[in-house]
XYZ file of C-alpha atoms in Angstrom:
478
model
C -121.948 -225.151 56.552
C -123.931 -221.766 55.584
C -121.780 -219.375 53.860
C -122.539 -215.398 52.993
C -123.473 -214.844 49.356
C -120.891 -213.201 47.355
C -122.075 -210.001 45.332
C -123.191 -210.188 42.113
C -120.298 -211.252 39.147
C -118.608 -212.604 41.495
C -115.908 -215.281 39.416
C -115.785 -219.053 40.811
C -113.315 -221.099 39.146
C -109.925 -222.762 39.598
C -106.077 -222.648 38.505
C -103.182 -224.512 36.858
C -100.219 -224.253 35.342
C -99.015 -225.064 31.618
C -96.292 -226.786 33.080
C -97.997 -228.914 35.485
C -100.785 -229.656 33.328
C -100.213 -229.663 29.359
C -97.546 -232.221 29.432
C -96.623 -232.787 25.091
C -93.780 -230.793 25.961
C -92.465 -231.453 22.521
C -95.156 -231.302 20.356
C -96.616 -228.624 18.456
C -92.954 -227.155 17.939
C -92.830 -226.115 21.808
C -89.241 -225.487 23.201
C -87.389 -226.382 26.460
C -88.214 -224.652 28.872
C -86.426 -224.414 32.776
C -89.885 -226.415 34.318
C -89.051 -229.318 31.975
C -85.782 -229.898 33.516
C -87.158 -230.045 37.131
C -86.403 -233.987 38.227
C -88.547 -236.087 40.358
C -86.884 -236.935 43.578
C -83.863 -236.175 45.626
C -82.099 -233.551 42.656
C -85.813 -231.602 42.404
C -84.679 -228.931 45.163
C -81.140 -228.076 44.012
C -81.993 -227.822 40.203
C -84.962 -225.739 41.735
C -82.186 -223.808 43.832
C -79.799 -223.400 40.652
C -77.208 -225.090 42.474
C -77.069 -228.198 40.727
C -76.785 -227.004 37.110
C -79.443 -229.216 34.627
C -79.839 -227.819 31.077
C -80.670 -230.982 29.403
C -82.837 -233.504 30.090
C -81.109 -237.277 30.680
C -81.753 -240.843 31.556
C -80.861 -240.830 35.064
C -83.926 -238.855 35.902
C -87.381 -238.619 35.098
C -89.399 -235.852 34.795
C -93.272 -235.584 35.358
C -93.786 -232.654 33.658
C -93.270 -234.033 30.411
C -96.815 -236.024 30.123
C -98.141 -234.436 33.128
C -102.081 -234.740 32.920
C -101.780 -234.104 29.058
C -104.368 -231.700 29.320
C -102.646 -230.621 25.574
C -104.699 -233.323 24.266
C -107.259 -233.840 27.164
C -108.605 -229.738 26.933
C -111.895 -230.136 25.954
C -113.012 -233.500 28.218
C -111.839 -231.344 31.410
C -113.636 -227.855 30.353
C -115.952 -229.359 29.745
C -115.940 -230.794 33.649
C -114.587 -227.420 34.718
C -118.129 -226.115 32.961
C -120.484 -228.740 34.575
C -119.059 -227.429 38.414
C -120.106 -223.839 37.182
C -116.456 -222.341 36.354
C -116.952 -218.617 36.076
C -113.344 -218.480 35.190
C -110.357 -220.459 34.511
C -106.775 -219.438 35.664
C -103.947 -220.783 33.157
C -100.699 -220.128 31.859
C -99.467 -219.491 28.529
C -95.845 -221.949 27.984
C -93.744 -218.963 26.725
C -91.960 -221.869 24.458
C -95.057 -222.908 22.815
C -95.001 -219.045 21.160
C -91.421 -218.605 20.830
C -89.729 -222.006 21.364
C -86.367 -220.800 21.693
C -87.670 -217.288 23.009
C -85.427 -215.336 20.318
C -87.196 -216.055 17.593
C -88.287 -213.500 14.841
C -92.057 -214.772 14.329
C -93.936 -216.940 16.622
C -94.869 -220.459 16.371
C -98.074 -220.427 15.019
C -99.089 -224.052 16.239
C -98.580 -223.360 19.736
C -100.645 -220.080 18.978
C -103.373 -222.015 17.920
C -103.299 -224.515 21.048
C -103.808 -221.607 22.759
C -107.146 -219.685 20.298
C -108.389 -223.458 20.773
C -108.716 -223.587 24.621
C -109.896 -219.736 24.784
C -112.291 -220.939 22.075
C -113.587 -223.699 24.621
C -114.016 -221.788 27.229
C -116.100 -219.303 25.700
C -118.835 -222.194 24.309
C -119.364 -222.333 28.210
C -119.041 -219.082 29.560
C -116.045 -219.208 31.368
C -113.784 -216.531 31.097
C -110.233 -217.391 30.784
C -107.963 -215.697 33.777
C -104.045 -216.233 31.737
C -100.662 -215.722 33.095
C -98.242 -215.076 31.028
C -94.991 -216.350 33.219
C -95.737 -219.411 35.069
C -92.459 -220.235 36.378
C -90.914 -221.020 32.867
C -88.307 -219.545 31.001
C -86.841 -220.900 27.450
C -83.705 -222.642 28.033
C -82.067 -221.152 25.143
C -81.935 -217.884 26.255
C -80.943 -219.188 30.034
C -77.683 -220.201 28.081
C -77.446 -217.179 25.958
C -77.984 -214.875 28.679
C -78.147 -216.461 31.857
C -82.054 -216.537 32.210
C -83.045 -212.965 34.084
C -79.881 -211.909 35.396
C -79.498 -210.076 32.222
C -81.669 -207.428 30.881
C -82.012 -208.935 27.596
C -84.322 -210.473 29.258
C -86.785 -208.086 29.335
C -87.201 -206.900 25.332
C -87.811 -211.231 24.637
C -90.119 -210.765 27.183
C -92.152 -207.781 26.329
C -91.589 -209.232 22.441
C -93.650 -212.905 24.499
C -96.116 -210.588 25.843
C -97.131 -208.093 22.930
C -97.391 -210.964 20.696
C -100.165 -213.132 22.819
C -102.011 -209.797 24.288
C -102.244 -208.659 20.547
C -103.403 -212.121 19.668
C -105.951 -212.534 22.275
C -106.685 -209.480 22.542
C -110.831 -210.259 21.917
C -109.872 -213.356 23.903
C -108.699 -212.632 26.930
C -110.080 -209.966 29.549
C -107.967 -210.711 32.801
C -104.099 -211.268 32.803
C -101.236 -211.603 35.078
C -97.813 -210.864 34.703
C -95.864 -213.471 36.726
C -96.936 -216.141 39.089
C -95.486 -216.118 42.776
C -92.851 -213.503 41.476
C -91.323 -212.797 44.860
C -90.391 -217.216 44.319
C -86.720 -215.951 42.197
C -85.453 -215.293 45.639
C -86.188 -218.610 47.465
C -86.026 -221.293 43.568
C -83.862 -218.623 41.898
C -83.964 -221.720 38.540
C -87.277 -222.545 38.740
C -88.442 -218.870 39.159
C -86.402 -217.182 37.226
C -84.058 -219.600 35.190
C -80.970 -218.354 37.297
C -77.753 -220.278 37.876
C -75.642 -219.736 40.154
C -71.585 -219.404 38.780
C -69.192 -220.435 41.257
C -68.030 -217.419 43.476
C -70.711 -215.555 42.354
C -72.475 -212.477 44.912
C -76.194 -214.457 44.854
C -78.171 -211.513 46.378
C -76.990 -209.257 43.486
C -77.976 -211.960 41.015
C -81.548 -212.681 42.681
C -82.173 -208.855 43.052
C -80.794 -207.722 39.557
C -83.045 -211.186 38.108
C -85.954 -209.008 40.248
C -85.446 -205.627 38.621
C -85.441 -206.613 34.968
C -89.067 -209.079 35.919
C -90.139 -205.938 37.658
C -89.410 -203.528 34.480
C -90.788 -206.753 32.474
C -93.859 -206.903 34.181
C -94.761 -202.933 33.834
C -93.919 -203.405 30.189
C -96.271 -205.645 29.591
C -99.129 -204.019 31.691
C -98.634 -200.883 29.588
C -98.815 -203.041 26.254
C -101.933 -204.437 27.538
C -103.445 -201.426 28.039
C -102.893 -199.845 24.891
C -103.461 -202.816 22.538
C -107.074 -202.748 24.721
C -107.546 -200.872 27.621
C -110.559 -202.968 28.573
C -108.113 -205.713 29.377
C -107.377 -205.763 33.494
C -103.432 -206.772 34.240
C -103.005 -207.928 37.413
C -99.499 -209.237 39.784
C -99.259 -212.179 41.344
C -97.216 -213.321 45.103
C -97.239 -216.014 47.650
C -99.025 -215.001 50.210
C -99.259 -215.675 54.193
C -99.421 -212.773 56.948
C -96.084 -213.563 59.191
C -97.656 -213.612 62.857
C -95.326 -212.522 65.587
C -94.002 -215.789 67.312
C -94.351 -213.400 70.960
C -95.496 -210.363 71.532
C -91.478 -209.483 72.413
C -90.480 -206.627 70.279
C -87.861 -208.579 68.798
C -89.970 -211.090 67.259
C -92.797 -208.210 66.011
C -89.796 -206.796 64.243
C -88.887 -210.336 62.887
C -92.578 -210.206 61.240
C -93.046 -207.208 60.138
C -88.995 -207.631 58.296
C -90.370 -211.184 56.388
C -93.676 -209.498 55.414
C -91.227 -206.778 53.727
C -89.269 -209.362 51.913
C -92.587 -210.691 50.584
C -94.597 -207.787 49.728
C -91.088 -205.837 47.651
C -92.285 -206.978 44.165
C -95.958 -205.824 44.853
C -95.002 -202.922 46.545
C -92.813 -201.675 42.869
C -95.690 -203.209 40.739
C -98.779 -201.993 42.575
C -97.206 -198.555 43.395
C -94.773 -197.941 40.497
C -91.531 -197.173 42.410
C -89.359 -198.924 45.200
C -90.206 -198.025 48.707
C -87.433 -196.482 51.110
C -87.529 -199.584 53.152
C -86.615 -201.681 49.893
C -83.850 -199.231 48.636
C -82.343 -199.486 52.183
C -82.777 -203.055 52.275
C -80.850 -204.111 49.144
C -78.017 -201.340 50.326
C -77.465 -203.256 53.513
C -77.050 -206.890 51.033
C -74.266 -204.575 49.151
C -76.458 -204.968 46.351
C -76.709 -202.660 43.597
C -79.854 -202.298 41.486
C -79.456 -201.990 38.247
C -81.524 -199.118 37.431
C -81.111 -197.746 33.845
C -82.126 -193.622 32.557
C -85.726 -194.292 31.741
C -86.738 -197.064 34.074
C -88.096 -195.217 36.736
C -90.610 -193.901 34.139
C -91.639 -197.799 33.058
C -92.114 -198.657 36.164
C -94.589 -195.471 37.420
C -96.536 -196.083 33.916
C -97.066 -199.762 34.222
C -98.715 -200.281 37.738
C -101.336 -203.280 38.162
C -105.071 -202.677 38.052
C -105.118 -205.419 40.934
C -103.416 -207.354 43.305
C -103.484 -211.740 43.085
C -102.352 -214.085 44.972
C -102.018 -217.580 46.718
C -102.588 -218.683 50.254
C -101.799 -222.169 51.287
C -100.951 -221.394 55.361
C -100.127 -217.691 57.248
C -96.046 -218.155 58.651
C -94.489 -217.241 61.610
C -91.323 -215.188 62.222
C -88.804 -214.853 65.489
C -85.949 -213.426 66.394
C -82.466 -215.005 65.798
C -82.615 -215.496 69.627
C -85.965 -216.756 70.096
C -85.907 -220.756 70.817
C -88.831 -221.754 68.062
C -89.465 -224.927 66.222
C -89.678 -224.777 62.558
C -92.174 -226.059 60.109
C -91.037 -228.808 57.944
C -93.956 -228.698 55.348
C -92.845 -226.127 52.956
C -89.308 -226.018 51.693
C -89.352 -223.105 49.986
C -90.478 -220.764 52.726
C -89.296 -221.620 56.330
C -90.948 -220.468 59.035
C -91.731 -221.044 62.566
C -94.205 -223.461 63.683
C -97.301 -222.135 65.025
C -98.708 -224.433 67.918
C -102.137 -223.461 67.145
C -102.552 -224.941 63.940
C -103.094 -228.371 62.499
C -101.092 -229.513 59.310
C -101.497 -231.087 56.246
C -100.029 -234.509 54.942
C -97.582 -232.614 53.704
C -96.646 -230.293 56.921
C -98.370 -227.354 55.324
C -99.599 -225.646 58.769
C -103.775 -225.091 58.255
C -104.659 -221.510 58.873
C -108.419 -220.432 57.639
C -108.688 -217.355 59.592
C -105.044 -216.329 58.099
C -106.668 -216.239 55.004
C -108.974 -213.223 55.984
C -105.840 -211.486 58.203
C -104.060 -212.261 54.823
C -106.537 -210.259 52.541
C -107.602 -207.270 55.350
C -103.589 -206.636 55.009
C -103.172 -207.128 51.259
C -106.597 -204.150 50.543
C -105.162 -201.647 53.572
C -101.494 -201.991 51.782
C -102.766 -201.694 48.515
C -106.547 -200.152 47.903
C -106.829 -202.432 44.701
C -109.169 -205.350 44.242
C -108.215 -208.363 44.973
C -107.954 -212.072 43.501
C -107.254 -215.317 44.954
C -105.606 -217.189 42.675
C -104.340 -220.342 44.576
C -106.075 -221.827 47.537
C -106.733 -225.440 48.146
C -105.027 -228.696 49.959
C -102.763 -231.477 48.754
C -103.751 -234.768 50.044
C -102.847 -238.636 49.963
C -106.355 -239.553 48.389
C -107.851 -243.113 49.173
C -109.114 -244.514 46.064
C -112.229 -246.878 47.416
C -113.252 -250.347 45.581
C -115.714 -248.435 43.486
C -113.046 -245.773 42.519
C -114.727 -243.261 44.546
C -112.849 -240.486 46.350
C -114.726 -239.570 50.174
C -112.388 -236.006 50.553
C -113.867 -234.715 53.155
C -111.258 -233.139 54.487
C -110.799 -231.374 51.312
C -113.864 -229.926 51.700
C -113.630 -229.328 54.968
C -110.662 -227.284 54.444
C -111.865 -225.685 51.356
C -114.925 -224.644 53.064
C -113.371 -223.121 56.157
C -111.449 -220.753 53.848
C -114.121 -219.630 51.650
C -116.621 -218.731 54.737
C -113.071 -216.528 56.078
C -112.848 -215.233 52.250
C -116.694 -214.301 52.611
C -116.304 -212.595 55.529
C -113.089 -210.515 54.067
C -115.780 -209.721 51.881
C -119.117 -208.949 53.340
C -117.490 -208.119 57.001
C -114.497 -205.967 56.113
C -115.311 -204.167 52.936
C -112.155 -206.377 51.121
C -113.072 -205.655 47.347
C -112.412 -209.456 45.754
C -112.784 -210.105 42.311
C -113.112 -213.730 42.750
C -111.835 -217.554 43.489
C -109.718 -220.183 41.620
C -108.832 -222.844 43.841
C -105.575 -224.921 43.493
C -105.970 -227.122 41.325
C -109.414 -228.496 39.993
C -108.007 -231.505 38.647
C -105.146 -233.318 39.445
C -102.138 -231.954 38.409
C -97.997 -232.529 39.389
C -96.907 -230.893 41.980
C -94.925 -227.887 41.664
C -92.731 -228.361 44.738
C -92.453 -232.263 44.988
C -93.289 -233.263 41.387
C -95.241 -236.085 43.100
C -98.739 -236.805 41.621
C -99.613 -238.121 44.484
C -99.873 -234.947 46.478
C -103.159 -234.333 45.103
C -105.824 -231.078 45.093
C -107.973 -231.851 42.477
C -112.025 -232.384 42.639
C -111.359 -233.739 39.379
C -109.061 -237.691 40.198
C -106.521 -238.041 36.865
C -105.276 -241.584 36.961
C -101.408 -241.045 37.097
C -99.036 -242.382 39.338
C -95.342 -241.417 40.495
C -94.057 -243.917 38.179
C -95.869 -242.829 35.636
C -98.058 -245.541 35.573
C -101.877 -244.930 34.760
C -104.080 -244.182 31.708
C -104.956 -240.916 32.637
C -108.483 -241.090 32.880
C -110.739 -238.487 34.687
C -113.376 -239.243 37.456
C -114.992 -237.044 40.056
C -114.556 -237.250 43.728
C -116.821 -236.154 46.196
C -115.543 -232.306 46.404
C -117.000 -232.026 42.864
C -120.263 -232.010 43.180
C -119.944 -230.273 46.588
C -118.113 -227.513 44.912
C -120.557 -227.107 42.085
C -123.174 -226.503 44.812
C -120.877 -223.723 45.868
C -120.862 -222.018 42.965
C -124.586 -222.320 42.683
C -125.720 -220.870 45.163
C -122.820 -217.686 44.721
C -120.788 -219.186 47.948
C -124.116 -219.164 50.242
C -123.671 -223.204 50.938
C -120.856 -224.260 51.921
């Protein structure tokens, strides 16, 4: 397929997540985190939901996380992968309880520090620039039972402590950051977002909104930090993106739409801008909700606004009114939405939506005027493993190829200013929603099975060498 050449300095790479990759969660003096107590199977969604309560690991369950891919030990045998496609940059998360295990702690843990210098260090013999969030999801489960994760706003001074320590640290390290991955997530996996339980009785809105004011104060703390320990360093946010499409042109269901893309774009709106929006204010009023807005916080939040906007896109949604008839999509439990008949789906039931993609970022630079970065992007899949242990993913390909040539287009078409690309995930990794290995994105194959079975070695499948072509030629061969 012929793609349009990206501009100059234009950053090719991909993404993962400590939690879904490192695996030795124990080693190097790292603490429990929320992410290690997500289960494989039926219990995944409500611990994910905080409404089955999990706060220590136990026999009846197993948890893929744990070993993961072992990149911990694996780092420099996949940069070094990661360098022969081309990687630009590399999008990764810091585990907040490899630095401060328990997340109270007076001094850090200087062994998970030094995990940390080590992969930076690797990625620098090559040339790729590391791309580091700083919240991926986890939260240390110590201070979920001290203080009940981010409902309370202690919170937020262990967090800025988290984020002051690693920007210092890295400081000649690390040029691009983000705050919090998928942030708007707290209000659809309130435990796996945000560590939150749910007490019995208990008003959930106000939780999941308070939980979203003290990430929100977090997250402009640590922008500011970053700025003055080196202002050269670019702090970005980070949501789950998808333009809602109108299931009809009826005015109900417009309204429906333009009410979900609301929901999605409140976080961004308070971190790109630096206050909440009218709509926002009378949104949470409506819920009875109260937000729980200190003397002074008005001022963090103006003074720590993003230098640019990230995100994922896996599929646009579709919204309706409560009285439109409308089947709904059964691929992604987290957000529902309406099925769109236009669209193919994945294995999975993720609907396929290339053009959404472009829709997605035309929205995203009129809301906003900030570059942009697209952190996630890519397609789970039941890979066949052939005789030879070749992978044919073609439709891999084909679906990451459709969405870069819309991405290009954003680009060279519309005037979208895009920093770059790190597809979901370049090597196999657990899934986040399922905790299946099976559902894999990788170009990279890791040799793990559900069961845990496998010996973890690394082999390339035929998106690999199409996607270091990619890069080559700056995104003009697709």
């Amino acid at each position: 397929m012929k793609g349009i050449r990206m501009p100059e300095g234009f950053l090719w790479g991909g993404a993962t997540a400590a939690n879904q990759c490192e695996g030795a969660w124990k080693e190097g003096g790292r603490g429990l985190a929320n992410v290690d107590l997500m289960p494989y199977g039926k219990d995944r969604f409500p611990v994910a939901l905080g409404k089955m309560r999990m706060l220590e690991c136990d026999s009846e369950h197993s948890y893929p996380s744990h070993e993961a891919i072992d990149f911990y030990h694996h780092y420099k045998e996949d940069i070094a992968l990661f360098a022969e496609m081309g990687f630009k940059v590399y999008r990764m998360s810091i585990a907040w309880t490899r630095i401060f295990p328990n997340g109270d702690e007076a001094e850090p843990n200087e062994a998970g520090l030094q995990f940390y210098d080590n992969v930076f260090d690797e990625l620098h013999k090559y040339g790729i620039e590391p791309l580091v969030t700083l919240v991926h999801f986890d939260a240390p489960v110590h201070l979920i039972k001290k203080f009940g994760g981010w409902k309370s706003r202690e919170m937020v001074s262990c967090f800025e402590k988290y984020a002051r320590t690693v920007l210092t640290r890295y400081k000649d390290k690390v040029k691009y950051w983000l705050t919090f991955n998928e942030i708007n997530m707290l209000l659809h996996f309130p435990f796996m977002g945000a560590g939150i339980l749910f007490d019995e009785g208990e008003n959930e809105a106000q939780v999941k909104y308070t939980a979203a004011h003290h990430e929100l104060l977090a997250s402009a703390l640590a922008v500011k930090a970053a700025h003055e320990i080196n202002p050269a360093m670019k702090v970005g946010c980070m949501l789950a993106a998808g333009q809602y499409y109108p299931y009809s042109c009826r005015a109900g269901d417009v309204w429906a739409a333009l009410c979900d893309d609301r929901k999605n774009y409140f976080f961004i709106d308070v971190q790109s801008r630096g206050f909440y929006p009218p709509y926002a204010l009378k949104a949470v009023e409506k819920m009875g909700v109260k937000l729980p807005i200190q003397s002074g916080d008005a001022e963090i939040l103006q003074n720590g606004t993003v230098d640019f906007i990230s995100f994922s896109y896996y599929s646009s949604r579709v919204s309706a009114a409560p009285d439109t008839p409308a089947e709904r999509t059964d691929g992604n439990a987290v957000i529902q939405a309406v099925k769109n008949p236009y669209l193919k789906a994945s294995d999975w039931g993720w609907q396929i939506d290339p053009e959404g993609l472009r829709i997605t970022m035309n929205v995203l630079y009129d809301r906003y005027q900030k570059p942009l970065f697209i952190v996630e992007n890519g397609l789970g899949t039941n890979d066949k493993v052939e005789a030879d242990g070749s992978v044919n993913d073609d439709e891999r390909v084909a679906y990451m190829a459709s969405h870069i040539l819309e991405m290009e287009k954003a680009v060279a078409e519309d005037g979208v200013e895009l920093m770059g690309y790190t597809m979901w995930g370049p090597i196999d990794i657990v899934s986040a929603s399922t905790g299946e290995m099976k559902k894999r994105y990788g170009f990279i194959r890791v040799n793990k099975n559900d069961d845990g079975t496998g010996d973890l070695a690394r082999s390339k499948k035929k998106s690999f060498a199409w996607y270091k072509r990619v890069i080559e030629t700056n995104g003009e061969e697709l």
